[in-house]
mmCIF file of C-alpha atoms and ligand atoms in Angstrom:
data_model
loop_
_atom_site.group_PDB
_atom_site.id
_atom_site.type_symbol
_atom_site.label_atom_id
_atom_site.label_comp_id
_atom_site.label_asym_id
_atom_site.label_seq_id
_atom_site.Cartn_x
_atom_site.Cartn_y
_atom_site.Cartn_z
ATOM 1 C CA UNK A 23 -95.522 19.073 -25.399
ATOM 2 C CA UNK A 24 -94.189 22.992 -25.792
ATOM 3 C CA UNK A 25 -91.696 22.942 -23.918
ATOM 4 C CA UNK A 26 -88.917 26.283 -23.344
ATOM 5 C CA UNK A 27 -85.907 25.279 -21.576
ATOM 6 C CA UNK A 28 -84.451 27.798 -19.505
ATOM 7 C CA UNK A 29 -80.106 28.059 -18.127
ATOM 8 C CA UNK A 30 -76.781 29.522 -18.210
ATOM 9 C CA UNK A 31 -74.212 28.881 -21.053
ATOM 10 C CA UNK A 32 -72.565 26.005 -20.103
ATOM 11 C CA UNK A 33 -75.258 24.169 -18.186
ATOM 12 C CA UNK A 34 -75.851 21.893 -21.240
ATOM 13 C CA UNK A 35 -79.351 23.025 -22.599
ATOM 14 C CA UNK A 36 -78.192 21.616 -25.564
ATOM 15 C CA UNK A 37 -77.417 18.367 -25.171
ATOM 16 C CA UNK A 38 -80.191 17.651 -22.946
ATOM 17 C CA UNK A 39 -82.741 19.307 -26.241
ATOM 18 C CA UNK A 40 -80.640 16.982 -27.994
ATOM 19 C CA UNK A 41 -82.542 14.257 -26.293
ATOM 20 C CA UNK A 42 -85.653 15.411 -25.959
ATOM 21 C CA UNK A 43 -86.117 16.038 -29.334
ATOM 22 C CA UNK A 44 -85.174 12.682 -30.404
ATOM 23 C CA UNK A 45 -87.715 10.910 -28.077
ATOM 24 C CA UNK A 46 -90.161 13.107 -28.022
ATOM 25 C CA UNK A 47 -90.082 14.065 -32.046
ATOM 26 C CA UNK A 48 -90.424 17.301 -31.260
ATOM 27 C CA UNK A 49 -88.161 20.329 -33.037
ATOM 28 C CA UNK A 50 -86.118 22.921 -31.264
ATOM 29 C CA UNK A 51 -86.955 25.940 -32.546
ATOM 30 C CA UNK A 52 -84.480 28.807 -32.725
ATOM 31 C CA UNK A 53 -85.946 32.415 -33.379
ATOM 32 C CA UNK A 54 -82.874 33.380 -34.510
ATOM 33 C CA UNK A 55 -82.680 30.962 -37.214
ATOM 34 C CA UNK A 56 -86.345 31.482 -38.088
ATOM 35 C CA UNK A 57 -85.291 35.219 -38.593
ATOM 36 C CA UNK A 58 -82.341 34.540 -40.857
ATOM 37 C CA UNK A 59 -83.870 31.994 -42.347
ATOM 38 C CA UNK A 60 -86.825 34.211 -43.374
ATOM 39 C CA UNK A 61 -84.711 36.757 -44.769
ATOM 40 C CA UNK A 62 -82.530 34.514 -46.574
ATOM 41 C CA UNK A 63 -85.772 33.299 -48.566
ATOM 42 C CA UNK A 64 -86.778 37.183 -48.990
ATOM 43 C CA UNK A 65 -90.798 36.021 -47.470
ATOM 44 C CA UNK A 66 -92.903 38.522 -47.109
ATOM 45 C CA UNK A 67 -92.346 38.982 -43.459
ATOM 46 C CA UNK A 68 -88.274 38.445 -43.838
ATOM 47 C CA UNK A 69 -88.314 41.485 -45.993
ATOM 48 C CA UNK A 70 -89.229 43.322 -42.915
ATOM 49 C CA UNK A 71 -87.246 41.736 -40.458
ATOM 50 C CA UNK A 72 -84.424 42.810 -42.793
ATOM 51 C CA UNK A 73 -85.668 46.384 -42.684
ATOM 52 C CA UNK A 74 -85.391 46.207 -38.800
ATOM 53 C CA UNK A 75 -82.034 45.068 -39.167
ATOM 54 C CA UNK A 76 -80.542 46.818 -41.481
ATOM 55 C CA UNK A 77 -81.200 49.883 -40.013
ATOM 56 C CA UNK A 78 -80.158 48.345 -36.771
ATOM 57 C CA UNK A 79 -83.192 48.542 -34.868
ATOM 58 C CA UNK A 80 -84.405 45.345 -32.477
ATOM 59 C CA UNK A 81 -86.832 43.262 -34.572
ATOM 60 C CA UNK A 82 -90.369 44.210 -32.934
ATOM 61 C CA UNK A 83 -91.563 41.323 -31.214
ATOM 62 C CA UNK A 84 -94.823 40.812 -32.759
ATOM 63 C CA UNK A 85 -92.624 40.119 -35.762
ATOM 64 C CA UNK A 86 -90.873 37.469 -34.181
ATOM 65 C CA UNK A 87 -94.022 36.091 -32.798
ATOM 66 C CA UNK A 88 -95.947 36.042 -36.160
ATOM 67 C CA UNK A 89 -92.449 34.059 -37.199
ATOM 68 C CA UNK A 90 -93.137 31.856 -34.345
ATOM 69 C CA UNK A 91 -96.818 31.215 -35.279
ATOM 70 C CA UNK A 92 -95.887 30.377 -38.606
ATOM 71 C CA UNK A 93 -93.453 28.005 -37.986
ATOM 72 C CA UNK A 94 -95.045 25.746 -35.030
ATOM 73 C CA UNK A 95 -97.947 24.832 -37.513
ATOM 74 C CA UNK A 96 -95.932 23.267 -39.818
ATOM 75 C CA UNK A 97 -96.505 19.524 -39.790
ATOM 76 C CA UNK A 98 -93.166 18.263 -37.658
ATOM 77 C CA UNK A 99 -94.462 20.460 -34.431
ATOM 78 C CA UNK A 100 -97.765 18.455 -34.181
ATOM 79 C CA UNK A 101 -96.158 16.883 -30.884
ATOM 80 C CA UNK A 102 -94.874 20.513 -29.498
ATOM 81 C CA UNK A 103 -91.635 22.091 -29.791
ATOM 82 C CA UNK A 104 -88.658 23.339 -27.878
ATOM 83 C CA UNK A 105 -88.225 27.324 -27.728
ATOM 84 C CA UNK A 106 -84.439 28.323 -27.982
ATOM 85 C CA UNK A 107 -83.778 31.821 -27.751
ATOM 86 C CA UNK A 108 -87.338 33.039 -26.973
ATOM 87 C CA UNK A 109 -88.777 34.743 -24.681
ATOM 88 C CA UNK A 110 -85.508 36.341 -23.198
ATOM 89 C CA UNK A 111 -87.608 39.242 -22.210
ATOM 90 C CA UNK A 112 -90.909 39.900 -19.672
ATOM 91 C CA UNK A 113 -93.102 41.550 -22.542
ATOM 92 C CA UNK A 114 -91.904 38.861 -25.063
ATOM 93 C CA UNK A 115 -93.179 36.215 -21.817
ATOM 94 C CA UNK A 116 -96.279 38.323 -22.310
ATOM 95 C CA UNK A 117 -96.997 38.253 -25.661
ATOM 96 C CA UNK A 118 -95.917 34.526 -26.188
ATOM 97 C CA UNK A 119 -98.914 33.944 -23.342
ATOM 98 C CA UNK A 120 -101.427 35.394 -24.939
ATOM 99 C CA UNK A 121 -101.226 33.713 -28.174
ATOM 100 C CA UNK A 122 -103.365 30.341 -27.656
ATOM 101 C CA UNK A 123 -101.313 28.189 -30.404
ATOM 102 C CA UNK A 124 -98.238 29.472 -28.218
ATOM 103 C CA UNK A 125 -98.696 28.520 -25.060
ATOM 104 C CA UNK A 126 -96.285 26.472 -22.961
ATOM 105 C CA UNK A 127 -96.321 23.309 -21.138
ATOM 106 C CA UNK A 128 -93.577 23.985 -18.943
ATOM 107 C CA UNK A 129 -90.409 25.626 -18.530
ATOM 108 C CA UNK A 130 -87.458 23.634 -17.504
ATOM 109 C CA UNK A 131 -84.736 25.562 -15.901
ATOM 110 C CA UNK A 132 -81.371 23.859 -15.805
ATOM 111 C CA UNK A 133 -79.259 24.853 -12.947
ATOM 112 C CA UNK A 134 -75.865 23.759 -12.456
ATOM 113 C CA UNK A 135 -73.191 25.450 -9.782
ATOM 114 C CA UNK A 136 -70.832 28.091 -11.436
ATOM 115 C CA UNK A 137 -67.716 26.064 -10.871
ATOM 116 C CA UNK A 138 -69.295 23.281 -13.018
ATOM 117 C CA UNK A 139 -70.105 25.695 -15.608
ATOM 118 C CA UNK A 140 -66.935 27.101 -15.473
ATOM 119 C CA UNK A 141 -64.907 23.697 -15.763
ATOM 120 C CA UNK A 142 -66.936 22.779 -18.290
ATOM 121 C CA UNK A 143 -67.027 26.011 -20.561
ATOM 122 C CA UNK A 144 -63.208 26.686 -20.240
ATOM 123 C CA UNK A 145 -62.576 22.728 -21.755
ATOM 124 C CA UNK A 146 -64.835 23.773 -24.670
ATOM 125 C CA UNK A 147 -63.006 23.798 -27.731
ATOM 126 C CA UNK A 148 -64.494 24.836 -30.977
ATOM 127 C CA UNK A 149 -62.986 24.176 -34.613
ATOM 128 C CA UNK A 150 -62.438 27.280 -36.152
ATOM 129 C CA UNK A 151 -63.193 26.409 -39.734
ATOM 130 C CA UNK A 152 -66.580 23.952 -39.068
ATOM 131 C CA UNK A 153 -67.864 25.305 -35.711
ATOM 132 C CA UNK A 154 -67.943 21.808 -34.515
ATOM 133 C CA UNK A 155 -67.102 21.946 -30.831
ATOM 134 C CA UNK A 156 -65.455 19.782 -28.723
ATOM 135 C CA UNK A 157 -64.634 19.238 -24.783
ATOM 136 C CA UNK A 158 -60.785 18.525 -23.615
ATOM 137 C CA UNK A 159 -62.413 16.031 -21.448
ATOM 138 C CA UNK A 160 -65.313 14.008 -22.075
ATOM 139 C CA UNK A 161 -64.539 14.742 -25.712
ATOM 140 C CA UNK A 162 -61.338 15.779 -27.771
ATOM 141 C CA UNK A 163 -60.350 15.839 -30.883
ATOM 142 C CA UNK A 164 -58.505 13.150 -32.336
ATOM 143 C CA UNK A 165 -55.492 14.325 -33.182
ATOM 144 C CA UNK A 166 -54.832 17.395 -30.562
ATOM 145 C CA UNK A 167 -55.518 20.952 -31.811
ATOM 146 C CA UNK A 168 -56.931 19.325 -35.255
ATOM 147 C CA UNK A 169 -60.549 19.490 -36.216
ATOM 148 C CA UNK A 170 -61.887 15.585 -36.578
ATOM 149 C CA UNK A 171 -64.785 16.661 -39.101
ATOM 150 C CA UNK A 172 -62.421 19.298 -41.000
ATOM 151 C CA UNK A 173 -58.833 18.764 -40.396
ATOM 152 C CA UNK A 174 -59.155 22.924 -39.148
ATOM 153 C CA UNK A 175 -57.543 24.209 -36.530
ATOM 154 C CA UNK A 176 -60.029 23.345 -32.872
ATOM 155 C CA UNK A 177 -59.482 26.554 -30.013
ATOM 156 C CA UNK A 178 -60.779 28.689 -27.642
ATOM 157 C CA UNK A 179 -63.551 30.994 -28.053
ATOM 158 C CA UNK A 180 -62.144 34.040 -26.287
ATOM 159 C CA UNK A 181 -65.930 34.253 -24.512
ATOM 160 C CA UNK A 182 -64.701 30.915 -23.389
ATOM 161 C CA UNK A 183 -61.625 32.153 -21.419
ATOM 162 C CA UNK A 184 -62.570 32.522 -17.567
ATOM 163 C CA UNK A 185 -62.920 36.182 -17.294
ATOM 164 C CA UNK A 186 -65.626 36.719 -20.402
ATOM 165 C CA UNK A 187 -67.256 33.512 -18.753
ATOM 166 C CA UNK A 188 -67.694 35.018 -15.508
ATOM 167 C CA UNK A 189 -69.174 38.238 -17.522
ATOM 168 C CA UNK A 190 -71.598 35.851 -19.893
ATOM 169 C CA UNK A 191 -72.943 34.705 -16.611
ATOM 170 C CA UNK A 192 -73.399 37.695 -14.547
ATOM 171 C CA UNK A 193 -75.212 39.205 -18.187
ATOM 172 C CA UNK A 194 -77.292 35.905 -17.664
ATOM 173 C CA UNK A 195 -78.386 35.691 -14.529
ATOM 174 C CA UNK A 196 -79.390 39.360 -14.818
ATOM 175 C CA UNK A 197 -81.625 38.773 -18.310
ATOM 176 C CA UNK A 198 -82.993 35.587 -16.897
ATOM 177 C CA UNK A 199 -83.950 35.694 -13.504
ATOM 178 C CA UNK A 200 -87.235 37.886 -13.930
ATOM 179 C CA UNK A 201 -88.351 35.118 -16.490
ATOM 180 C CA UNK A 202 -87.812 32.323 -14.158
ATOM 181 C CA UNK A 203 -89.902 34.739 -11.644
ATOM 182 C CA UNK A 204 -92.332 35.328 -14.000
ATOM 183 C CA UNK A 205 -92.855 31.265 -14.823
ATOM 184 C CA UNK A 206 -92.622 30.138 -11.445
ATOM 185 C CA UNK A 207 -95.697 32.407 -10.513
ATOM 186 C CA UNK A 208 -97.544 30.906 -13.286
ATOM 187 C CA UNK A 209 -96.647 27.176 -11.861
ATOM 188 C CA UNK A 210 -94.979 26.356 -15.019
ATOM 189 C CA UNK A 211 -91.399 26.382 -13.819
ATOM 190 C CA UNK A 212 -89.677 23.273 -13.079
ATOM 191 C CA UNK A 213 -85.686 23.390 -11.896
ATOM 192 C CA UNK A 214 -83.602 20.463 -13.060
ATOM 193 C CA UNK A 215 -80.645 19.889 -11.223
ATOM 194 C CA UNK A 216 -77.711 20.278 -14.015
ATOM 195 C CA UNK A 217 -74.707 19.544 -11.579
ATOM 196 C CA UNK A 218 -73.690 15.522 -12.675
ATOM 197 C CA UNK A 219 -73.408 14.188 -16.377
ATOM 198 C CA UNK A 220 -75.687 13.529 -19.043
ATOM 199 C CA UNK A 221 -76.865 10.583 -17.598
ATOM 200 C CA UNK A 222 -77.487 12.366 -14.354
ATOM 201 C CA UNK A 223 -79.748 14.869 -15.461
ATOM 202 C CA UNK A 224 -82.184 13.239 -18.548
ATOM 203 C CA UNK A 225 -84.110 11.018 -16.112
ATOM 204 C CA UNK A 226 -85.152 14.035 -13.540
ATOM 205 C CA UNK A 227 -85.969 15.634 -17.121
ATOM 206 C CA UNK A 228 -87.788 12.270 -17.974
ATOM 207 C CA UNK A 229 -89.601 12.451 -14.474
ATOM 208 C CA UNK A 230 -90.687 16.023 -15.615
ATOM 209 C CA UNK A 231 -92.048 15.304 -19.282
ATOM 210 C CA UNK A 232 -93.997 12.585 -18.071
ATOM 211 C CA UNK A 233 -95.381 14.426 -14.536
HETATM 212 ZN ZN1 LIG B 1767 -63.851 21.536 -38.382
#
């Protein structure tokens, strides 16, 4: 099952990977780790990513795709794999289709209202010392203001505060909505209604995975 999951910040892509992953043993896999990953082992192909980067330039995306190609035949992506962070672009959607050991089941598009998204990303809460993150709602810290795993002091992200959120997800909807064009035209797209809880969304993602 290769699976890319598609959806603003906020809409819980996450969490719902979370999930999958753990029933499906299958990995997410992040390009951008796989990048600084390579180029914190100095490989052969992280030396050039560095390159790229150092000099500032956008790391080509045959790069990234050889990276990609790489990665998904090691041994714990014999049952698929979730993409995270790839393809953001229509000639990365390209060149991920026309490698064979690439292609994509489906494309699951979370979609959740903007006011949701913007409840739930301005009660996020993030540690500054750890990263981990937390919710004023569904799940705070302990102790208020105080880090559970670190003791370090848990605030807002300033791209949390409502105005850069309302900017993240104008930026968004602009990158994304010529991929979820591009998908749908290929009958891969499937929208998953991202409005209710957790427990709300997994089994219409359930419903999908086995469809
Ligand atoms: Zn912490």
């Amino acid at each position: 099952m290769r699976l890319i999951f598609l959806g603003s910040p906020g809409v819980g892509k996450g969490t719902f990977a979370k999930e999958v992953m753990a029933k499906k043993q299958i990995p997410q896999i992040s390009t951008g780790d796989l990048l600084r990953n390579a180029m914190k082992l100095q490989t052969p192909l992280g030396i050039k990513i560095e390159g790229y980067m150092k000099t500032g330039e956008l790391v080509p995306d045959e790069l990234v795709l050889e990276i990609l190609s790489e990665r998904i035949h090691q041994e714990d992506c014999q049952n698929g794999f979730i993409l995270d962070g790839f393809p953001r672009t229509i000639p990365q959607a390209e060149s991920l289709e026309q490698k064979p050991d690439l292609a994509v089941d489906k494309v699951l598009k979370f979609n959740a209202e903007k006011e949701v998204i913007i409840r739930r990303l301005s009660n996020r809460r993030v540690c500054q010392n750890c990263g981990a993150t937390y919710h004023l709602i569904n799940f705070p810290p302990k102790v208020s203001g105080v880090c559970d795993v670190c003791g370090g002091t848990v605030g807002q992200r300033d791209d949390d505060k409502p105005e850069a959120i309302e900017r993240r997800l104008v930026e968004y909807h602009q990158k994304t909505a010529p991929l979820v064009n591009f998908y749908q035209q290929r009958g891969l797209l499937v929208v998953v209604n991202a409005n209710g809880e957790k427990h709300e969304t997994m089994p219409q993602v359930w419903d999908v995975l086995e469809s």
